[in-house]
Tab-separated table of C-alpha atoms and ligand atoms in Angstrom:
chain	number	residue	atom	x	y	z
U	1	UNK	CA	3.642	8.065	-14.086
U	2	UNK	CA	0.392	9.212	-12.784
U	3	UNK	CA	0.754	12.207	-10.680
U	4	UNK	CA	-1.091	11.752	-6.973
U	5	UNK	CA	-0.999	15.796	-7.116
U	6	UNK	CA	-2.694	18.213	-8.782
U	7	UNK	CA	-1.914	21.915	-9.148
U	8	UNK	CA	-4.512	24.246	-7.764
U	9	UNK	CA	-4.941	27.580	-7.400
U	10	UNK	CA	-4.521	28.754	-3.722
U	11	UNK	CA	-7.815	29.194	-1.676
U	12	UNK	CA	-8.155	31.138	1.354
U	13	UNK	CA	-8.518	28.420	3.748
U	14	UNK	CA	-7.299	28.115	7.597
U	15	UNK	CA	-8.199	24.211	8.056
U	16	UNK	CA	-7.818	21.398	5.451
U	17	UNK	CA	-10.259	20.914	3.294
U	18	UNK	CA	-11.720	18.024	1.743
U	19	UNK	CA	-13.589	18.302	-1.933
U	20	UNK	CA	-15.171	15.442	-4.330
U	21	UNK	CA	-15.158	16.056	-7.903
U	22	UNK	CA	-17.575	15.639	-10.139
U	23	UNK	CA	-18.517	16.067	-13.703
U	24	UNK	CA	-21.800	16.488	-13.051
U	25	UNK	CA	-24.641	16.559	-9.963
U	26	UNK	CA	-25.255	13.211	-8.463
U	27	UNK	CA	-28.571	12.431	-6.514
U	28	UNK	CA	-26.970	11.801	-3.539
U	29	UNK	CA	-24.554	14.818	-3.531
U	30	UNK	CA	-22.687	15.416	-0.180
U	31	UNK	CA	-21.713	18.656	1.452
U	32	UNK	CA	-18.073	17.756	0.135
U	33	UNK	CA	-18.734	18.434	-3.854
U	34	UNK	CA	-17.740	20.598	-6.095
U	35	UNK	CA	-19.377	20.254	-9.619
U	36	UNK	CA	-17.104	21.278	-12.769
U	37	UNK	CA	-18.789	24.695	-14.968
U	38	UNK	CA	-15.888	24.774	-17.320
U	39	UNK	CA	-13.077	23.344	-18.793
U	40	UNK	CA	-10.312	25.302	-20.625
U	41	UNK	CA	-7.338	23.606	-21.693
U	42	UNK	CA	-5.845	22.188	-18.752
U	43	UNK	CA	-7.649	24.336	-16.303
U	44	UNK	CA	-10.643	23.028	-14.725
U	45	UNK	CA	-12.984	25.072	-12.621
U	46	UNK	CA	-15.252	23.774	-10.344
U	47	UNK	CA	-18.055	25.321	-8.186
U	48	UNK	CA	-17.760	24.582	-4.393
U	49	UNK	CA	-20.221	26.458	-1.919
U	50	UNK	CA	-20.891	29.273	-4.339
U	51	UNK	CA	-17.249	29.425	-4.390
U	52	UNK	CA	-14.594	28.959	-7.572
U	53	UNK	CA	-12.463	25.726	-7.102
U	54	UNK	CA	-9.904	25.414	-9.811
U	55	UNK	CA	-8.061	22.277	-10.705
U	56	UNK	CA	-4.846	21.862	-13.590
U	57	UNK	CA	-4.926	18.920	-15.074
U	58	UNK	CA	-3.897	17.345	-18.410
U	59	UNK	CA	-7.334	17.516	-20.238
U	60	UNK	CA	-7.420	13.803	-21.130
U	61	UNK	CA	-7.272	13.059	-17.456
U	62	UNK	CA	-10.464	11.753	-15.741
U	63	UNK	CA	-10.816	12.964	-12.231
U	64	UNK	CA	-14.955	12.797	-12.158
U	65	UNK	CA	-15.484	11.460	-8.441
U	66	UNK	CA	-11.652	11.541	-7.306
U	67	UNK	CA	-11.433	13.077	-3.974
U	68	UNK	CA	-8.899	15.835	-3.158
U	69	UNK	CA	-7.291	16.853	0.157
U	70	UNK	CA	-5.980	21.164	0.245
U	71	UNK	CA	-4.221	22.260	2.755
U	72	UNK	CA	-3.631	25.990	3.581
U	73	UNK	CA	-1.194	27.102	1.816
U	74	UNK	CA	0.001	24.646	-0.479
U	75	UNK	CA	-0.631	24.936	-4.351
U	76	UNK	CA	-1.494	21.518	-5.286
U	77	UNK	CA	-3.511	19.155	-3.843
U	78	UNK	CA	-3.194	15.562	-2.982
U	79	UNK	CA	-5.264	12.831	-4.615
U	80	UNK	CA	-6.506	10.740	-2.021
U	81	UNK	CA	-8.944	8.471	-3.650
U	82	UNK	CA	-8.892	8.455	-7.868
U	83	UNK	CA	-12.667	6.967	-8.703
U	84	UNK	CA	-10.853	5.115	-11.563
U	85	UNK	CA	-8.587	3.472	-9.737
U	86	UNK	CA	-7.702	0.162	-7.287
U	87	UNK	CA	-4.793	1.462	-5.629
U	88	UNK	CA	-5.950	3.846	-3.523
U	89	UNK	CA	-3.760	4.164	-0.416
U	90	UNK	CA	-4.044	7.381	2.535
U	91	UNK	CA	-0.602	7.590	4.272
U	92	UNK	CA	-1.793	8.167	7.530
U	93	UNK	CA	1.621	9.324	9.088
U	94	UNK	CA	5.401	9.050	8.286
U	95	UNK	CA	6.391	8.637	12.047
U	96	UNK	CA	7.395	4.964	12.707
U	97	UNK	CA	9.166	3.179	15.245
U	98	UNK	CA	11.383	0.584	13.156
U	99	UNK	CA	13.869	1.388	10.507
U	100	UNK	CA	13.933	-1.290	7.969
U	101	UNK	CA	17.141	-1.713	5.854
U	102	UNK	CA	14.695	-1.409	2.683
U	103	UNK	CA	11.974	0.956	4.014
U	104	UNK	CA	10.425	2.422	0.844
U	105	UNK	CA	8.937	5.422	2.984
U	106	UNK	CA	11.692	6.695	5.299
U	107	UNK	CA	10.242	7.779	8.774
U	108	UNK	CA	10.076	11.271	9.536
U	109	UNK	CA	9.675	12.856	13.394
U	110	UNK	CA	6.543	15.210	12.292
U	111	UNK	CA	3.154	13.740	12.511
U	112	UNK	CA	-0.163	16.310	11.168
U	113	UNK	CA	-3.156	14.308	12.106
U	114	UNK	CA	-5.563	13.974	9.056
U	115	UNK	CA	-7.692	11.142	10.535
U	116	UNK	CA	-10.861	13.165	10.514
U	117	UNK	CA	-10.086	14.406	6.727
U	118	UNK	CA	-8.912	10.859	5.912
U	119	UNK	CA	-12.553	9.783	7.149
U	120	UNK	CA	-14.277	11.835	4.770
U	121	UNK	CA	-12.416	11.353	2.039
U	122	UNK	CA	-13.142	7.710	2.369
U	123	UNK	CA	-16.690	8.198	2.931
U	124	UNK	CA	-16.698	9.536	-0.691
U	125	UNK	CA	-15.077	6.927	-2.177
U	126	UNK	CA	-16.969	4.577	-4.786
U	127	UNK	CA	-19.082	1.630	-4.112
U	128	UNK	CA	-17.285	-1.146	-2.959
U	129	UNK	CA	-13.799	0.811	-3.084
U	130	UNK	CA	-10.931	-1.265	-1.238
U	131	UNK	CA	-8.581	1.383	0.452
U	132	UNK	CA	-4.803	1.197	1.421
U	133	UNK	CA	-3.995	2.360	4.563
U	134	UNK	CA	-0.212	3.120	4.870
U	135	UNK	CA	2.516	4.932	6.704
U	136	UNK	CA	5.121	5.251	8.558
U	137	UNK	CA	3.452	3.092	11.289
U	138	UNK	CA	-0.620	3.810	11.296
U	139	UNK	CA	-0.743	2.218	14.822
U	140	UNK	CA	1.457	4.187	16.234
U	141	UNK	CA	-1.919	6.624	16.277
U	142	UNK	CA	-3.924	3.496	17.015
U	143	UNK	CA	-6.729	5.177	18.651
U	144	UNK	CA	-7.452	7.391	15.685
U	145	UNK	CA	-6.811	4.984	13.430
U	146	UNK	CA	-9.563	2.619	15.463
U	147	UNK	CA	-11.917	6.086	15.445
U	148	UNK	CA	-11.825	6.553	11.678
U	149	UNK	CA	-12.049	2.730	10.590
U	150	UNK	CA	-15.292	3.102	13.108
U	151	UNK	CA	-16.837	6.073	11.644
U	152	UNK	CA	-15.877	4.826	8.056
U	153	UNK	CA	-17.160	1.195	8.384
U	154	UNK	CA	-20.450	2.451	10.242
U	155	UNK	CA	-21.363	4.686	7.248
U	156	UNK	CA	-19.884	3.024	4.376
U	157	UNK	CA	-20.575	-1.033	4.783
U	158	UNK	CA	-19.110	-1.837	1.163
U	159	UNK	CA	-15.642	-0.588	2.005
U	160	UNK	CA	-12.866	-2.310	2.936
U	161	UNK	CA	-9.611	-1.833	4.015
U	162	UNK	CA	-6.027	-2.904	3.692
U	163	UNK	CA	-3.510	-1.710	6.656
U	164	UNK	CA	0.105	-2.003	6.433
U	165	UNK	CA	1.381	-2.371	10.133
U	166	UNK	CA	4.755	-3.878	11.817
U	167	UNK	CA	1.869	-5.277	14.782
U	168	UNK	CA	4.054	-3.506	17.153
U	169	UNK	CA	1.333	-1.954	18.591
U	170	UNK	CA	-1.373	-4.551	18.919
U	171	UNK	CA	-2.587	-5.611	22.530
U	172	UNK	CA	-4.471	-7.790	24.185
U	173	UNK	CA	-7.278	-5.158	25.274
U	174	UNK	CA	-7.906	-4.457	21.349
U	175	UNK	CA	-9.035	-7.587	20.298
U	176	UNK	CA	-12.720	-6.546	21.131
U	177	UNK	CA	-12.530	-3.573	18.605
U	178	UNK	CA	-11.063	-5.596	16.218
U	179	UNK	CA	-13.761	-8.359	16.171
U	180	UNK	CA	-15.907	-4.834	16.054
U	181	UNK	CA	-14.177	-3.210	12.806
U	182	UNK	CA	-14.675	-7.535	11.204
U	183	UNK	CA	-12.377	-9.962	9.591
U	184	UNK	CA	-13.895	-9.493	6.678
U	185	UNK	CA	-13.910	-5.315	5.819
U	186	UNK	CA	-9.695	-5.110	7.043
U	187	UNK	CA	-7.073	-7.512	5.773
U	188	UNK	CA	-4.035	-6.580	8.058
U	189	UNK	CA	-0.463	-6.511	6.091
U	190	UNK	CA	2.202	-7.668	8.266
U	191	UNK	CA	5.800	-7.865	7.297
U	192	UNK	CA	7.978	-10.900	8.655
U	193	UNK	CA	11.618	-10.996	7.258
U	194	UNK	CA	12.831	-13.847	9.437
U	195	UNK	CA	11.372	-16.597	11.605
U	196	UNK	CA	14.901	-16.391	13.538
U	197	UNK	CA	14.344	-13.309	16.001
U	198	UNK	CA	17.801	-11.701	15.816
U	199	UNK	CA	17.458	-11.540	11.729
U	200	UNK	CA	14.285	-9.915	11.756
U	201	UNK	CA	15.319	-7.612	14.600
U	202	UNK	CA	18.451	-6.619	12.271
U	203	UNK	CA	16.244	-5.964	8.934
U	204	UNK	CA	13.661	-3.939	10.860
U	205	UNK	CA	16.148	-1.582	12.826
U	206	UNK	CA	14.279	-2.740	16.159
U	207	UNK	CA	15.865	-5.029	19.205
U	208	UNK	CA	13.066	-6.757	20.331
U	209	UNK	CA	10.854	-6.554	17.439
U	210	UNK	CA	9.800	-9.994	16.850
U	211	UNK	CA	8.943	-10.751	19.845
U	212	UNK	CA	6.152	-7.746	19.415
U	213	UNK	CA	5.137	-8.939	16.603
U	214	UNK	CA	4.688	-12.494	17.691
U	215	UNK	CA	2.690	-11.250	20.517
U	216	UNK	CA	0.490	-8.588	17.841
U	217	UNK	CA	-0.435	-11.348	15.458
U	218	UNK	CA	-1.812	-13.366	18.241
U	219	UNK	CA	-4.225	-10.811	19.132
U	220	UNK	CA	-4.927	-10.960	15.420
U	221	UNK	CA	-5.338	-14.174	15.291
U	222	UNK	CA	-7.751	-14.266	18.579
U	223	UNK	CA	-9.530	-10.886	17.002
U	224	UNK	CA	-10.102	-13.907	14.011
U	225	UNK	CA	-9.074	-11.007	11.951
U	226	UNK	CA	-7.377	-11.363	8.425
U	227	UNK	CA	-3.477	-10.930	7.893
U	228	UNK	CA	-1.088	-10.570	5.099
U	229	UNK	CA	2.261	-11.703	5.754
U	230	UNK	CA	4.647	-9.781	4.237
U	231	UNK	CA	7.698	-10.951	3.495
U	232	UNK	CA	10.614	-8.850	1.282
U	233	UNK	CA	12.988	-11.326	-0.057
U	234	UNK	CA	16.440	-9.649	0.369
U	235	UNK	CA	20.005	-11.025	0.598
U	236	UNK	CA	19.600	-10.772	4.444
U	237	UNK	CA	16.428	-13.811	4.295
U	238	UNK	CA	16.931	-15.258	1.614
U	239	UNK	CA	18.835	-18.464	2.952
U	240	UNK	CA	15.920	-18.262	5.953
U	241	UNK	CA	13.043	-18.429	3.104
U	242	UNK	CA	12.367	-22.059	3.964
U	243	UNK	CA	12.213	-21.296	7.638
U	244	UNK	CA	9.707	-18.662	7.064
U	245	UNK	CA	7.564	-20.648	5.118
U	246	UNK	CA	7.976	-23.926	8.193
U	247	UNK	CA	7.441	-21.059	10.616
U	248	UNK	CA	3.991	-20.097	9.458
U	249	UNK	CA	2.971	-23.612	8.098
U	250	UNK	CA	3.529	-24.487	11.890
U	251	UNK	CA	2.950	-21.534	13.690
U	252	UNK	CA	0.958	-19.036	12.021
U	253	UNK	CA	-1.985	-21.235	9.465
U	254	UNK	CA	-4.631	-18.739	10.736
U	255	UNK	CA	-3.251	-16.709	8.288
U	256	UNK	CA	-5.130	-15.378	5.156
U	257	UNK	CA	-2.243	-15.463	2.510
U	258	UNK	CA	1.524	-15.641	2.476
U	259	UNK	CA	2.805	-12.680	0.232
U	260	UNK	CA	6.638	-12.817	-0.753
U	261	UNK	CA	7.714	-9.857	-1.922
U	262	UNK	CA	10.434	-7.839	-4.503
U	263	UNK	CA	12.621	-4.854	-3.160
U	264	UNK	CA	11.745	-1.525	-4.097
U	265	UNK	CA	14.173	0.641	-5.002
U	266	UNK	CA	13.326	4.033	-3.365
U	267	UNK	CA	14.089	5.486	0.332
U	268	UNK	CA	16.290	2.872	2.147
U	269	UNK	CA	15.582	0.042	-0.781
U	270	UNK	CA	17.523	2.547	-3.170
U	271	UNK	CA	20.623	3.104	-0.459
U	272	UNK	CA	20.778	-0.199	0.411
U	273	UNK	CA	20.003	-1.716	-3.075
U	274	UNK	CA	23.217	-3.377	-3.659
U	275	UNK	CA	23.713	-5.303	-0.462
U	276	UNK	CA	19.907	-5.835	-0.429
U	277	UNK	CA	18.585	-6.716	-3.852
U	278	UNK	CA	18.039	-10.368	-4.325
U	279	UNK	CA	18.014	-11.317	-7.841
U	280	UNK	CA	15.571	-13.867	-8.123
U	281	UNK	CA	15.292	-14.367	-11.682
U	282	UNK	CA	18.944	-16.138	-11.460
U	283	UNK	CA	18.428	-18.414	-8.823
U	284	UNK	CA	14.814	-18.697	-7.740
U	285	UNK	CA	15.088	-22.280	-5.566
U	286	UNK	CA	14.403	-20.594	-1.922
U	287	UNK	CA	11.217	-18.867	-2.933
U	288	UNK	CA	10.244	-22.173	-4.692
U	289	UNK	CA	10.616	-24.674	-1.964
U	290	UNK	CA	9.174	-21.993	0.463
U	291	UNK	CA	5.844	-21.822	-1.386
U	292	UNK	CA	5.985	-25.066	-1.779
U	293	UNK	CA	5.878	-25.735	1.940
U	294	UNK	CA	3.482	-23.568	2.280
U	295	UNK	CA	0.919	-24.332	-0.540
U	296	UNK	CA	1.369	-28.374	0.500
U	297	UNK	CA	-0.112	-27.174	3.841
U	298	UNK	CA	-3.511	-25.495	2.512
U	299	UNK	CA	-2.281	-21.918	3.036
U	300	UNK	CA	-2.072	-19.286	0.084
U	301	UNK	CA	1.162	-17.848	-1.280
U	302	UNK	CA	1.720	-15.274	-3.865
U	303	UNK	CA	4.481	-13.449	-5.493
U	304	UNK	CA	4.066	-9.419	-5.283
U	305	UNK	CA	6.088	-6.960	-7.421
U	306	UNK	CA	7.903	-9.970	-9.403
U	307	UNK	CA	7.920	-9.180	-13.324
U	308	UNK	CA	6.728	-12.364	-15.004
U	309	UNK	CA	9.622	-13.450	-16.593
U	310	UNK	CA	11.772	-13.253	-13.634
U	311	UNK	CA	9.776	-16.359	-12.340
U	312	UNK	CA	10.339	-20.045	-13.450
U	313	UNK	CA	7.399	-20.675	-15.763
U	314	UNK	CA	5.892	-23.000	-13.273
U	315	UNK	CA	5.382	-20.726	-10.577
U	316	UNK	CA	4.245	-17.880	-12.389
U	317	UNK	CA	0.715	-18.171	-11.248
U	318	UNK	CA	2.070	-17.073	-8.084
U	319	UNK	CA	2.553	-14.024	-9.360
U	320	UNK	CA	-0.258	-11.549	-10.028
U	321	UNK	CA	0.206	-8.181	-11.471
U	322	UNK	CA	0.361	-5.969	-8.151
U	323	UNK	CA	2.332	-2.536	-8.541
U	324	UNK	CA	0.254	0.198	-8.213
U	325	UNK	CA	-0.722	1.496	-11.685
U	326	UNK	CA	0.407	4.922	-10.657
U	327	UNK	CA	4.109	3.409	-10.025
U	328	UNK	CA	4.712	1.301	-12.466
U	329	UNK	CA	6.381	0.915	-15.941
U	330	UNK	CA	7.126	-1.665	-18.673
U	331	UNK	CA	10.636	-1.483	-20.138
U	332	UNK	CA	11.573	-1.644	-23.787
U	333	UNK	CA	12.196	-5.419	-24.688
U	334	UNK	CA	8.018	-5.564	-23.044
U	335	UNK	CA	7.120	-4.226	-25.909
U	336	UNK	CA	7.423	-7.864	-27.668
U	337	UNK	CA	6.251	-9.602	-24.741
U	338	UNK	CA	3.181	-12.183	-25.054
U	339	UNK	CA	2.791	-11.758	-21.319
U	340	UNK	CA	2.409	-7.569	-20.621
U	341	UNK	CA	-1.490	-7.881	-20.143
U	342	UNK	CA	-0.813	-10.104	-17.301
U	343	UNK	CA	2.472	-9.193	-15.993
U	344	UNK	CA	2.599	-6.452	-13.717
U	345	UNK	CA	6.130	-5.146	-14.901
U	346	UNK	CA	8.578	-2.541	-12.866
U	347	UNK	CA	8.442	-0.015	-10.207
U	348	UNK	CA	9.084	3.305	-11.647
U	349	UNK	CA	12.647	3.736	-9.908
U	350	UNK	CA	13.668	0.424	-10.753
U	351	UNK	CA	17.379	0.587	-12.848
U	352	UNK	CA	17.706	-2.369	-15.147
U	353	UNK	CA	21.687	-1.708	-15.091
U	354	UNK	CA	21.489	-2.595	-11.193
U	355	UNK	CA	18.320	-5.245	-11.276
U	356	UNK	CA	17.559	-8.318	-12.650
U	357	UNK	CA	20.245	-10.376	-14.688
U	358	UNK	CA	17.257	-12.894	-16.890
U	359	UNK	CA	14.561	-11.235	-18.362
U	360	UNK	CA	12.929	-10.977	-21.451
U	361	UNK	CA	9.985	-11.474	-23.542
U	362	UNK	CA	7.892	-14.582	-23.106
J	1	SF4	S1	9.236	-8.956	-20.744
J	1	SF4	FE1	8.297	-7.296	-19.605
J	1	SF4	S2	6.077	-7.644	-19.815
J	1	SF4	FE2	7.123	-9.567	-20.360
J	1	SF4	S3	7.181	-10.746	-18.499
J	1	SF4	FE3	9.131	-9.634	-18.627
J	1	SF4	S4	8.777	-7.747	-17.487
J	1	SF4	FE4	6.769	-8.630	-17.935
């Protein structure tokens, strides 16, 4: 697994501090980098400010342009963006205000605001760099999120952004600022486990939920922004797949694409794995009719976090390779498998003795 910290050696800092690495100068070097003067081993040091920054790291990692966030105190350092990578996401808070039966990040009460550092660190991200944005619930600090997307997208027009929200927290009086931040730098991830209210409500830990949300994705949809529906199949849903899918072929067809999603087994997912997990590799007919309702209307559907050969053969091109390469693993009958380049395999903490029942090499 690639680690998303990296040991460093204490500095005598009060307020967080925000440092790009490089392996060399750059011509448009920022206030924010620190440029390597020698490597021993796995010890990397790095001069910042006339000042000695050092970094451990195995030596065959590459961390030229990754951007790291220290905080006072603490002896390693998170990786916020990795230059060489696509799944770059900045938690933005663990608070949230549901409690979904499969949440993969449990909530916490404590909130440190990091907008400001967030901001730079995505200011030094590469060209064209698509960022996660992730919590807890991001909007529950909606108008620092809306400061930092403005600061970011003002200085940085190649970025973009994905943002993982329950639209809780959406109102009418935003949808200005959202044509502002435009449909085309954020795509908006939006989780819908039911299209009957009382369902969702029940996965999501919240009474009134869905009603929220119904009213947040229509000041998406006037904001013309771009969404995501998310949608973890779990044995809660899964006989209400076909409703979901008639639900937003009737209801919701502004949307951008459909995504319906594995479990997760970590946080809640891993408590609540066996009266959660939906094994979709031996019976796979709800997801199939629902994308077929969905495709047969125009809209786009795709299969997230499904290993290949858990899917019938014919809708396999459904399913792209999408767990983050820092999370995810292969297991041992991959090794013969004609698909692995395309397949996009296992979450880390997944447990083959508790998971699928029909795999194997294609
Ligand atoms: S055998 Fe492994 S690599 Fe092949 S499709 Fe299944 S999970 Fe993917």
């Amino acid at each position: 697994m690639i680690d998303l910290r990296l040991k460093v050696d204490p500095l005598p800092i009060e307020i967080p501090l925000v440092v790009r690495l490089l392996d060399e100068p750059i011509d448009r070097r920022t206030e924010h980098d620190a440029i390597i003067l020698d490597i021993d081993g796995d010890r990397r040091e790095y001069e910042y400010h006339g000042f000695s920054l050092t970094v451990h790291a195995r030596p065959d990692e590459k961390l030229d342009g990754d951007v790291l966030l220290v905080l006072p105190g603490q002896a390693s350092a998170h990786r916020l963006i990795r230059a060489n990578s696509n799944h770059n996401t900045l938690l933005v808070t663990e608070q949230c205000d549901q409690l979904c039966v499969m949440c993969s990040q449990p909530p916490k009460k404590y909130h440190l605001d990091l907008f400001d550092h967030f901001a730079v660190a995505a200011s030094l991200a590469p060209q064209d760099a698509m960022i996660g944005i992730s919590g807890g619930e991001p909007l529950l600090h909606k108008e620092r999120l809306f400061q930092m997307l403005s600061t970011v997208t003002g200085s940085r027009p190649d970025l973009r952004f994905h943002i993982l929200t329950n639209a809780q927290h959406f109102e009418p009086q935003d949808t200005e600022r959202l044509v502002e931040l435009g449909w085309d730098r954020i795509l908006w991830g939006v989780p819908l486990y039911s299209a009957d209210p009382e369902t969702h409500d029940k996965i999501v830990g919240k009474p009134g939920a869905f009603a929220n949300l119904e009213r947040g994705l229509a000041t998406l949809m006037r904001a013309g922004a771009s969404v995501e529906l998310r949608t973890v199949v779990l044995q809660q849903n899964w006989d209400d797949l076909v409703g979901i899918a008639k639900f937003i072929a009737t209801r919701l067809p502004f949307i951008s694409v459909w995504a319906i999603m594995q479990l997760e087994r970590i946080g809640y997912g891993r408590m609540n794995w066996t009266s959660s997990f939906k094994d979709t590799s031996a019976d796979f007919e709800q997801a199939a009719r629902a994308i077929d309702i969905v495709t047969a209307r125009g809209l786009e559907a795709w299969l997230y976090n499904f290993p290949l050969c858990s899917v019938p053969d014919e809708y396999r091109r459904y399913a792209p390779s999408t767990i983050s390469d820092w999370k995810r693993k292969y297991l041992e009958f991959c090794e013969s498998c004609g698909a692995r380049e395309t397949c996009g395999g296992f979450f880390q903490w997944y447990d083959q003795k508790e998971g699928f029942t029909g795999l194997g090499p294609i």
